[in-house]
CSV table of C-alpha atoms in Angstrom, one decimal:
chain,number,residue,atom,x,y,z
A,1,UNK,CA,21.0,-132.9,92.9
A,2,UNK,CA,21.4,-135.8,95.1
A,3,UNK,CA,18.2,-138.1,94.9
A,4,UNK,CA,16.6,-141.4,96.3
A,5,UNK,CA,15.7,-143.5,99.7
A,6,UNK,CA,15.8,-141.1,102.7
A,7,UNK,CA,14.2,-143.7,104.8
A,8,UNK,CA,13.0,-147.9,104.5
A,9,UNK,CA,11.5,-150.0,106.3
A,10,UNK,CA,9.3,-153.3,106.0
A,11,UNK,CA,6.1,-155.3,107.6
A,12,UNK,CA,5.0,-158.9,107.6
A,13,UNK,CA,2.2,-160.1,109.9
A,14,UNK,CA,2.6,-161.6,112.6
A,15,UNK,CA,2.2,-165.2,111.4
A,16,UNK,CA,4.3,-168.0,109.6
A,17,UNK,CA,4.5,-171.7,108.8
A,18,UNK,CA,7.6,-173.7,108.7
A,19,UNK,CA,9.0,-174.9,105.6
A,20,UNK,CA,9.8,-178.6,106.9
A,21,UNK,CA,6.3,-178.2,108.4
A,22,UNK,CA,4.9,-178.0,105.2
A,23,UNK,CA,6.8,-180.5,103.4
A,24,UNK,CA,6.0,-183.0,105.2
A,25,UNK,CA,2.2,-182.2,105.1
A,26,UNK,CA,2.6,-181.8,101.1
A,27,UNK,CA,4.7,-185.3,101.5
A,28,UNK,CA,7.6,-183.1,99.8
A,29,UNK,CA,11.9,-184.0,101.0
A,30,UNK,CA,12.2,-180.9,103.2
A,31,UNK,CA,15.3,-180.6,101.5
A,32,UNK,CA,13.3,-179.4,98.1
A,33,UNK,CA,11.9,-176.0,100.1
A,34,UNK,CA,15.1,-175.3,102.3
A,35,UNK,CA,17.6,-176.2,99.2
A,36,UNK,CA,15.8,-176.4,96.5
A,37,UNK,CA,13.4,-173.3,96.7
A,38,UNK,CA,15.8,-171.2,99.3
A,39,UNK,CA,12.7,-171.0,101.7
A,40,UNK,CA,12.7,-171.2,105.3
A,41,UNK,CA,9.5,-169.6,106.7
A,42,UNK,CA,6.3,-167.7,104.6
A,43,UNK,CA,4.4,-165.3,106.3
A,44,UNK,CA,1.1,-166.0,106.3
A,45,UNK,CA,-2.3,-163.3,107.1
A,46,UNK,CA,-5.1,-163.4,108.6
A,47,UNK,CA,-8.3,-162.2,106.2
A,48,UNK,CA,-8.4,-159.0,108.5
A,49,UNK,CA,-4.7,-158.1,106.9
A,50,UNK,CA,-4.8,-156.4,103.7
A,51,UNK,CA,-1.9,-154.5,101.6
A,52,UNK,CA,-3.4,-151.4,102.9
A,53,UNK,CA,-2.6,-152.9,106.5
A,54,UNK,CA,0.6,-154.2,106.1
A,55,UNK,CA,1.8,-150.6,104.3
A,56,UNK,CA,0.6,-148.5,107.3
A,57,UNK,CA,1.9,-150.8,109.5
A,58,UNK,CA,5.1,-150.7,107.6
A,59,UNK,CA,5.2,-146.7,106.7
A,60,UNK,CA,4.3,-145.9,110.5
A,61,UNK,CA,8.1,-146.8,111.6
A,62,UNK,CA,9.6,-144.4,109.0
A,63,UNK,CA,7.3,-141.2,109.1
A,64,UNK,CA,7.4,-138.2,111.2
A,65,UNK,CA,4.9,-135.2,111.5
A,66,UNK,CA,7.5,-133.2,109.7
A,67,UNK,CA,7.5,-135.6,106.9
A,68,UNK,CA,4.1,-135.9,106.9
A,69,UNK,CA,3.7,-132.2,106.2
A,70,UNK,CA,6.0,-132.4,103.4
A,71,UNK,CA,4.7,-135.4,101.4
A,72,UNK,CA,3.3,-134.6,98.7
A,73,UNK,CA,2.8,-137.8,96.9
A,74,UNK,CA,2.0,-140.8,97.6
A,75,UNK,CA,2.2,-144.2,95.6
A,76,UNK,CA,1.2,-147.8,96.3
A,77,UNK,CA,2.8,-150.5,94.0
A,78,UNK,CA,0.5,-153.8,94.2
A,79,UNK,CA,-0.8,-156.7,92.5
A,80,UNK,CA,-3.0,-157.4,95.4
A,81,UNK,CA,-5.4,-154.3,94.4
A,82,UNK,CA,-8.3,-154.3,97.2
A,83,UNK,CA,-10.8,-152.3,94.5
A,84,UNK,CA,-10.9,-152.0,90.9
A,85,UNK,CA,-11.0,-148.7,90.7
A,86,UNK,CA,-10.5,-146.9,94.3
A,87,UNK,CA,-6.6,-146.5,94.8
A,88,UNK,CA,-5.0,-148.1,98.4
A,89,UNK,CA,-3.2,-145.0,98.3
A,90,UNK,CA,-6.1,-142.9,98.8
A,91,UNK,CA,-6.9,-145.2,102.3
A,92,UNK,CA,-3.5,-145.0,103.3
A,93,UNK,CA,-3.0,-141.5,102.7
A,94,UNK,CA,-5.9,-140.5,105.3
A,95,UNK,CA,-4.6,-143.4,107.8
A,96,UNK,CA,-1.4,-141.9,108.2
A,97,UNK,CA,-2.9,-138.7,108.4
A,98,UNK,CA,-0.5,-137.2,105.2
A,99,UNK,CA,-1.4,-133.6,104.7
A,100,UNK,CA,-4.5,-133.2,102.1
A,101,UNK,CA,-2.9,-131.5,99.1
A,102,UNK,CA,-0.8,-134.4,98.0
A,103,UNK,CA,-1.7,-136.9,95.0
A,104,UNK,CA,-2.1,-140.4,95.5
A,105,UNK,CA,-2.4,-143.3,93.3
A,106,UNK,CA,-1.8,-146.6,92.9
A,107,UNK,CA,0.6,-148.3,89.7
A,108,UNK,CA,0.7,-151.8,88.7
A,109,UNK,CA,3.2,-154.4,86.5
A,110,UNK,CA,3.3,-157.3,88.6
A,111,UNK,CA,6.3,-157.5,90.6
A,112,UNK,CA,7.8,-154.5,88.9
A,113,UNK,CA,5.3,-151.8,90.4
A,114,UNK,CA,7.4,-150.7,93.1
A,115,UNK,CA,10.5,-150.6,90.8
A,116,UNK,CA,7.7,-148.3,88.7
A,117,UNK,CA,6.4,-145.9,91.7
A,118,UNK,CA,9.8,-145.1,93.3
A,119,UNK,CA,11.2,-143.8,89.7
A,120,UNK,CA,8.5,-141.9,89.4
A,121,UNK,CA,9.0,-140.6,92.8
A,122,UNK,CA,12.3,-139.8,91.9
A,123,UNK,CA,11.8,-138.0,88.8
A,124,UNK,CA,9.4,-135.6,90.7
A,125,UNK,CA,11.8,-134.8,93.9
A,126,UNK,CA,14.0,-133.8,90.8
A,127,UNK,CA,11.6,-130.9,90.0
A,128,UNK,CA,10.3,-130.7,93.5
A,129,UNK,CA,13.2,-130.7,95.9
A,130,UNK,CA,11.6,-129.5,98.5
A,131,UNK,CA,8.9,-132.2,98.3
A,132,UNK,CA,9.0,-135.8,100.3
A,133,UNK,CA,7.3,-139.0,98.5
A,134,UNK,CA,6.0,-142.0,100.1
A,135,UNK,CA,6.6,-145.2,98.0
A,136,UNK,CA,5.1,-148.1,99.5
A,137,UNK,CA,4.7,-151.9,97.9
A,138,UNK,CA,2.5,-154.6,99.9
A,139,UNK,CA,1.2,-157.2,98.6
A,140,UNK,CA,-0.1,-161.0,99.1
A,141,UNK,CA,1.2,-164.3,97.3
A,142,UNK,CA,-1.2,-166.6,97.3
A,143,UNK,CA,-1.7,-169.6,94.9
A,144,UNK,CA,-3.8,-172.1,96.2
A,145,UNK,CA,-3.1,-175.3,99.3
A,146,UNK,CA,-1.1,-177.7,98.1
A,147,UNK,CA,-0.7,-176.0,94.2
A,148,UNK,CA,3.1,-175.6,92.8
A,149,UNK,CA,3.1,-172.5,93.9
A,150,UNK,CA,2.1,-173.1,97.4
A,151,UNK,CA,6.0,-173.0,98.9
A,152,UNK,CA,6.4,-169.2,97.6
A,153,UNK,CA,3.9,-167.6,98.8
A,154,UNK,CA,4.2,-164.8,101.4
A,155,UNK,CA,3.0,-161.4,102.5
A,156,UNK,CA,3.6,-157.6,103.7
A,157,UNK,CA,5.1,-154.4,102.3
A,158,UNK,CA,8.4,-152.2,102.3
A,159,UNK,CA,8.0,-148.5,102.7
A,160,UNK,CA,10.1,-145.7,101.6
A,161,UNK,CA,10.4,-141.8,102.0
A,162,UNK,CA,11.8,-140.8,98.8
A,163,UNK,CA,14.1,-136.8,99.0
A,164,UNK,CA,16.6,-134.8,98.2
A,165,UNK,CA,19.7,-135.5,99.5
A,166,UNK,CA,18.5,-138.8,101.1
A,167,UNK,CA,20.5,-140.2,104.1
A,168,UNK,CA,20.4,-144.1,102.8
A,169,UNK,CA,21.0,-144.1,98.8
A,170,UNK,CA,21.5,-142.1,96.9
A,171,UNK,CA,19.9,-143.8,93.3
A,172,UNK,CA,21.8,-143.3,90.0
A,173,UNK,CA,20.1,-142.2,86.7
A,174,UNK,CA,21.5,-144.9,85.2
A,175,UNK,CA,18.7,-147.4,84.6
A,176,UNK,CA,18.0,-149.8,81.7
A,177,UNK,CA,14.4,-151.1,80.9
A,178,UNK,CA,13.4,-153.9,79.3
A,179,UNK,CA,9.5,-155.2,78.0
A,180,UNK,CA,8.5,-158.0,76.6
A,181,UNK,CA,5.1,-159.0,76.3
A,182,UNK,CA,5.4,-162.9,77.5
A,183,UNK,CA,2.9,-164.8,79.6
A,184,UNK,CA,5.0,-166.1,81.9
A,185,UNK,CA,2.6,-165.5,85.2
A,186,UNK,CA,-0.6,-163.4,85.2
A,187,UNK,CA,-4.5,-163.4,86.9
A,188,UNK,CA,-6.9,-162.5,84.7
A,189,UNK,CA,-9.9,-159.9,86.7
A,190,UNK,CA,-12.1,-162.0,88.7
A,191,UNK,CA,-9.5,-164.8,89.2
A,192,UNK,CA,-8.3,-165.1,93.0
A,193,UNK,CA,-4.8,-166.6,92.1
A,194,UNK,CA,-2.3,-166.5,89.8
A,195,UNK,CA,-1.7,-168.6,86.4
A,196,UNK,CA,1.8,-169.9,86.2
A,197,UNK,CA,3.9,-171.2,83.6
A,198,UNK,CA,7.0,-172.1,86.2
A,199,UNK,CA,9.0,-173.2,83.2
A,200,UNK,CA,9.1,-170.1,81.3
A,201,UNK,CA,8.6,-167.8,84.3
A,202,UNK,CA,12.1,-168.8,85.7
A,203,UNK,CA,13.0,-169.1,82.2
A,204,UNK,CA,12.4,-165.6,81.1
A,205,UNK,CA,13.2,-164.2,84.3
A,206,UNK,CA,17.2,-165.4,83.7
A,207,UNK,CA,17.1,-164.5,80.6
A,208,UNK,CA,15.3,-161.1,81.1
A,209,UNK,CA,18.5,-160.0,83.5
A,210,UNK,CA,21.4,-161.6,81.3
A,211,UNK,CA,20.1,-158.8,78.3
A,212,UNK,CA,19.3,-156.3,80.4
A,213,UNK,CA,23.1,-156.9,82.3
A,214,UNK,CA,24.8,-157.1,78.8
A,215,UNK,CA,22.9,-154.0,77.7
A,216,UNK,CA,23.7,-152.1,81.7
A,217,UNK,CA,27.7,-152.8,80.7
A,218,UNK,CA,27.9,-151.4,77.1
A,219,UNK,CA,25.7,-148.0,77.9
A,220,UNK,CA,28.0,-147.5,81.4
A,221,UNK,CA,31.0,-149.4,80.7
A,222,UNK,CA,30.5,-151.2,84.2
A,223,UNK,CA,31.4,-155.1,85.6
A,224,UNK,CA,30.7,-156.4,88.7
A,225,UNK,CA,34.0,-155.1,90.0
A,226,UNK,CA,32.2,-151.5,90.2
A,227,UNK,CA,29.8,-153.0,92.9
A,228,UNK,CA,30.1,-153.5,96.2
A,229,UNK,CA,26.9,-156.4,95.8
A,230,UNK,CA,23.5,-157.1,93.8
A,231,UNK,CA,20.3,-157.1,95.0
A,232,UNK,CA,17.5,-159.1,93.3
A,233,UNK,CA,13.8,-159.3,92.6
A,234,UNK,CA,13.3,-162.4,95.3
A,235,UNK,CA,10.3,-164.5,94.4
A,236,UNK,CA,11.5,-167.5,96.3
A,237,UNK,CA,15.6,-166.9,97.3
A,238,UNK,CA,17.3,-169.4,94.5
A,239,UNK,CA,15.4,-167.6,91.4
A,240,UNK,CA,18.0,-164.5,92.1
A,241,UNK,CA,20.8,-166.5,92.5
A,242,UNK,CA,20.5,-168.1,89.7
A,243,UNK,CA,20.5,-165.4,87.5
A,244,UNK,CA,23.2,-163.7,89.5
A,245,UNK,CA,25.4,-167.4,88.7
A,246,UNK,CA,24.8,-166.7,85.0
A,247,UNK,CA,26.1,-163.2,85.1
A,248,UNK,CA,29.1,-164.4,87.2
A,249,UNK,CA,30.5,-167.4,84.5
A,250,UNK,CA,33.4,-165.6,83.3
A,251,UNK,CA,34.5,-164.1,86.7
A,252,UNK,CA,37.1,-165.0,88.5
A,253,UNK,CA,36.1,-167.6,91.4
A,254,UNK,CA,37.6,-164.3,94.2
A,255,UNK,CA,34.8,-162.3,92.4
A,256,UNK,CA,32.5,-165.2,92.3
A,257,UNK,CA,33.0,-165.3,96.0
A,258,UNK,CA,32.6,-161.8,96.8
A,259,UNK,CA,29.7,-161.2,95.0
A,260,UNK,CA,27.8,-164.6,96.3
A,261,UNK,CA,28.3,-163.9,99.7
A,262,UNK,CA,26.9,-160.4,99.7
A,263,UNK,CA,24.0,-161.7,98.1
A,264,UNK,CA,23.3,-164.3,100.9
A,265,UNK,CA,23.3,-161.2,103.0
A,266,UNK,CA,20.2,-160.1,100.7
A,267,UNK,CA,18.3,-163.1,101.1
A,268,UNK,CA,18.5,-163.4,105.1
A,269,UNK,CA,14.9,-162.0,105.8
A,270,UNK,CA,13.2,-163.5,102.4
A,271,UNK,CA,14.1,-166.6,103.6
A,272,UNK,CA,11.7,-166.1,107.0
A,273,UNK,CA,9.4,-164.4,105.0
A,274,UNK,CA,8.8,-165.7,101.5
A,275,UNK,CA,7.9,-163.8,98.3
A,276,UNK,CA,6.6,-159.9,98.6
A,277,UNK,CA,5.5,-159.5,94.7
A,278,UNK,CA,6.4,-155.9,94.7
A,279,UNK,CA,8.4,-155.3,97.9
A,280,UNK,CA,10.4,-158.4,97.6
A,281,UNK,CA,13.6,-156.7,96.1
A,282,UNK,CA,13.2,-153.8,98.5
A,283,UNK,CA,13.3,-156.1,101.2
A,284,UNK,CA,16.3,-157.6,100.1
A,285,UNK,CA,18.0,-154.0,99.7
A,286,UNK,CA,16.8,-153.6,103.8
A,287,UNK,CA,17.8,-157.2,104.2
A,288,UNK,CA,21.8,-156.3,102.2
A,289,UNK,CA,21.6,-152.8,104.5
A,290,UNK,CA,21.5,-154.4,107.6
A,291,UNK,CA,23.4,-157.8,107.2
A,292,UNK,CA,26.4,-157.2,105.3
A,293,UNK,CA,29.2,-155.0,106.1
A,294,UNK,CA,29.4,-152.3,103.3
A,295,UNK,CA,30.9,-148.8,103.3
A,296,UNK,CA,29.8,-145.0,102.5
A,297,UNK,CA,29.9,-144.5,98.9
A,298,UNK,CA,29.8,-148.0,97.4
A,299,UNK,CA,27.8,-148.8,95.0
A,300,UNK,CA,25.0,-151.3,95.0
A,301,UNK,CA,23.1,-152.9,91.9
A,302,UNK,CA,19.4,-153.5,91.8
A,303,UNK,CA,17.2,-155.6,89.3
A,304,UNK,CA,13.8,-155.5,89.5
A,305,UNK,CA,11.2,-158.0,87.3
A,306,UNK,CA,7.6,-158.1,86.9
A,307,UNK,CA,6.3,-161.3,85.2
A,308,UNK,CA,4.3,-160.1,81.7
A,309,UNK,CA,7.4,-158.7,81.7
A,310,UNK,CA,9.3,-155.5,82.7
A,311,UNK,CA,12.6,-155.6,84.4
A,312,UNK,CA,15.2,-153.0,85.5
A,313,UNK,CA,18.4,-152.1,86.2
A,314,UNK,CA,19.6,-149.5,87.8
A,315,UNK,CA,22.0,-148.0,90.9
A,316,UNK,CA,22.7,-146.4,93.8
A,317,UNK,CA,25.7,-145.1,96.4
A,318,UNK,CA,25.6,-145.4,100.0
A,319,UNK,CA,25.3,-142.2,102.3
A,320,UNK,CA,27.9,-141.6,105.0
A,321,UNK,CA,26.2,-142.7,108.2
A,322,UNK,CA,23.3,-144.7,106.3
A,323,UNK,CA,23.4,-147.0,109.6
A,324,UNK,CA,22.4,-145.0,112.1
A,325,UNK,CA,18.6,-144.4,109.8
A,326,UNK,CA,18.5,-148.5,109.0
A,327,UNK,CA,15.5,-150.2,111.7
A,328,UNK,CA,17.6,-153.2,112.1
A,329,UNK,CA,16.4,-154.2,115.7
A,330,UNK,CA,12.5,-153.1,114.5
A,331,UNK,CA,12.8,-155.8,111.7
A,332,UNK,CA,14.8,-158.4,113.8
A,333,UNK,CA,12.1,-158.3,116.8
A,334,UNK,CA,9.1,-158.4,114.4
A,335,UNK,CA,10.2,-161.6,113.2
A,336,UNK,CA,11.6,-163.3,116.1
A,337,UNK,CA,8.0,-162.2,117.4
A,338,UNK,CA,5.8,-163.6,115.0
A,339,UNK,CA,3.6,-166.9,116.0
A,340,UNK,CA,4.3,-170.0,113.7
A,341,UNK,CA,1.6,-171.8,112.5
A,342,UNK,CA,0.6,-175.8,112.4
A,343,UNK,CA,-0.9,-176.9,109.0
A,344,UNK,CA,-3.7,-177.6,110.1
A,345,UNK,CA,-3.9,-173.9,111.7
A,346,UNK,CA,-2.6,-172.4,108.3
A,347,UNK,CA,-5.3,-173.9,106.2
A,348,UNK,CA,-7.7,-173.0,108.1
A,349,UNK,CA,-6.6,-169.1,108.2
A,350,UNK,CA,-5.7,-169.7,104.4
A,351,UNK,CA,-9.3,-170.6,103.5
A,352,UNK,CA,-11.2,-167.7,106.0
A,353,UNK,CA,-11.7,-165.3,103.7
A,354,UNK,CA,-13.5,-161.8,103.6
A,355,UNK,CA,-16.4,-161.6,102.4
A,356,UNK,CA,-16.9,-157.5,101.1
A,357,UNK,CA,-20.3,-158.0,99.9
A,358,UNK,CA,-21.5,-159.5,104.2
A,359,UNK,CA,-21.5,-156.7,106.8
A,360,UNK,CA,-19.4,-157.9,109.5
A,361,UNK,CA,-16.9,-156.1,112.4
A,362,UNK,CA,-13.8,-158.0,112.9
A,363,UNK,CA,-11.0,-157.9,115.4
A,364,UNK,CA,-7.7,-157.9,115.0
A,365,UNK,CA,-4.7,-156.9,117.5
A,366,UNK,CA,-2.3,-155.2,115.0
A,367,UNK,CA,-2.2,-151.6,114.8
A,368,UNK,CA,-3.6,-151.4,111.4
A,369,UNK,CA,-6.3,-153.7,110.6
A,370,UNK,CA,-10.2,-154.0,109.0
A,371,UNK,CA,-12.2,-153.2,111.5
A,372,UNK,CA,-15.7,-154.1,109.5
A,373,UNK,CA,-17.2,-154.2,105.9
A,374,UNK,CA,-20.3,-152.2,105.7
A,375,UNK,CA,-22.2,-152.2,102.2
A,376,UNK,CA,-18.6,-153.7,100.7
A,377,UNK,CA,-16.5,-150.5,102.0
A,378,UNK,CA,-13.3,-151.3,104.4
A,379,UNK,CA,-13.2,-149.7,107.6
A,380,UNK,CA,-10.0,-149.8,109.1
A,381,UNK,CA,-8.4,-149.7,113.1
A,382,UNK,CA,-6.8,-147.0,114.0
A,383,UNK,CA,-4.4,-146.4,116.9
């Protein structure tokens, strides 16, 4: 049975700052974000933008009353948890107006957790074929004005309906897993952002692909040869490419090339958009989907990593006619759309925050947004 992404698409709000903006207010080269980092534009949100915003936004484009009906599962992948107990999933689930007899839940591993929530998806479509499953991962980056962190931050989520016989990908059970228990990035409970060794973070994630790639080749005899590109966790756009260079050393400098420039096609919308914890290799998939020129049945290689750690890799092979189900023009408008922020505009959205334990009503003009905290519960808009 055929297996994997039956629809995809992706939501950032509606805000950004300018890399070369921000560079010069951090008195940084510019050269060190747009070079250096691989950054162009981060998406910044207001306090009234939450993940469970930014994934009904983003699973609104994909779902239709029919899929609706049929979902019977629905999963959020976050490190950006609104509640330390409630699931976002449960919110979303009644926003979207899902049919009641489904599950939903919520999974964690840092960046990993939407890596985590589609397999699980797909493992129960395998018993289930009938059966539709949303996967969504939103999240917020944040780590503090003017910390080391600062230029990789970013928001929003990627949605997906996981099914049988999927008309996008088609995912391979093929995947390697790897765990290490390393403290390269994590926020302890009560912490708003993250702790960060950089060092060992980029460190380990390098070094977490090249074993998990060495170990991918001898269980599937496989090279790069067998893909048609690579798609990467993106926390800021250079991190993947660097560990797709080390993969690359002993290929030829045609195989080099062809692999490389697929992978710029990857990075296109993380670039205007910055780091998306869990959704950020999913939105280089979109980004790959709808930038490159690829063909019905190639194959296309994904890693996810989650710092702590837990990587993966695993595959999947185009449908015939995946194009015609991408949202291309969707995506392109929503960022061409988006206002950009002076600094001085930025830090002050950065440092109005919500405050869950004040009742308050708020406005906000997206679809999706809070609409007031009353005795610390979220009420949402809806439209």
């Amino acid at each position: 049975m055929n297996v994997g992404i039956d629809k995809i698409s992706f939501f950032v709000p509606p805000f950004y700052v300018d890399m070369t903006d921000l560079a010069l207010a951090r008195e940084v080269d510019p050269n060190k974000f747009h070079i250096g980092i691989g950054q162009d534009k981060m998406a910044v949100n207001k306090k009234t933008q939450d993940i469970v915003t930014f994934a009904a936004n983003a699973a609104k484009n994909i779902l239709s009353d029919e899929d609706k009906k049929k979902i019977d599962m629905v999963i959020v992948g976050t490190e950006s948890g609104i509640d330390e107990s409630k699931a976002s999933a449960v919110v979303l689930h009644r926003l979207l107006g899902i049919q009641p007899f489904a599950r939903a839940f919520e999974v964690k591993e840092a960046c990993y957790a939407g890596t985590a929530a589609l397999q699980y998806a797909l493992a129960h479509i395998k018993t289930h074929p009938e059966s539709k499953v949303l996967v969504v991962a939103s999240d917020i980056a944040k780590y503090g004005l003017a910390s080391g962190g600062e230029p990789t931050q970013g928001a929003g989520a990627v949605a997906m309906l996981v099914s049988a016989d999927p008309r996008i990908i088609v995912v391979n059970d093929d995947s390697v897993a790897l765990t290490q228990d390393i403290y390269d990035f994590w926020r302890p409970v009560g912490h708003d952002y993250p702790m960060v060794d950089g060092q060992l973070s980029n460190e380990t994630y390098i070094q977490a692909f090249q074993k998990i790639w060495e170990e991918y080749q001898l269980r599937h005899k496989k090279t790069t040869a067998d893909f048609a590109a690579l798609a990467f966790h993106i926390p800021y756009t250079k991190m993947g490419k660097k560990a797709l260079l080390a993969a690359l050393e002993n290929e030829s400098s045609e195989e080099q090339e062809r692999i490389l420039k697929k992978y710029e096609a990857s990075i296109v919308y993380s670039r205007q958009i910055g780091n998306l914890y869990t959704g950020s290799l999913y939105l280089g998939l979109i980004s790959l989907l709808e930038n490159a020129q690829l063909n019905a049945g190639e194959q296309i290689g994904l890693f996810s990593y989650g710092s702590g750690t837990v990587a993966e890799f695993f595959s999947g092979n185009l449908v015939e006619g995946y194009q015609k189900y991408l949202f291309t023009d969707l995506h392109q408008k929503q960022l061409a759309e988006r206002k950009g922020l002076s600094i001085v505009e930025y830090e002050k959205m950065f440092k109005d925050t919500l405050d869950t334990d004040a009742d308050s009503e708020y406005d906000d003009s997206l679809l999706y947004s809070i609409a007031s905290i009353s005795n610390t519960v979220r009420a949402y808009k809806e439209n």
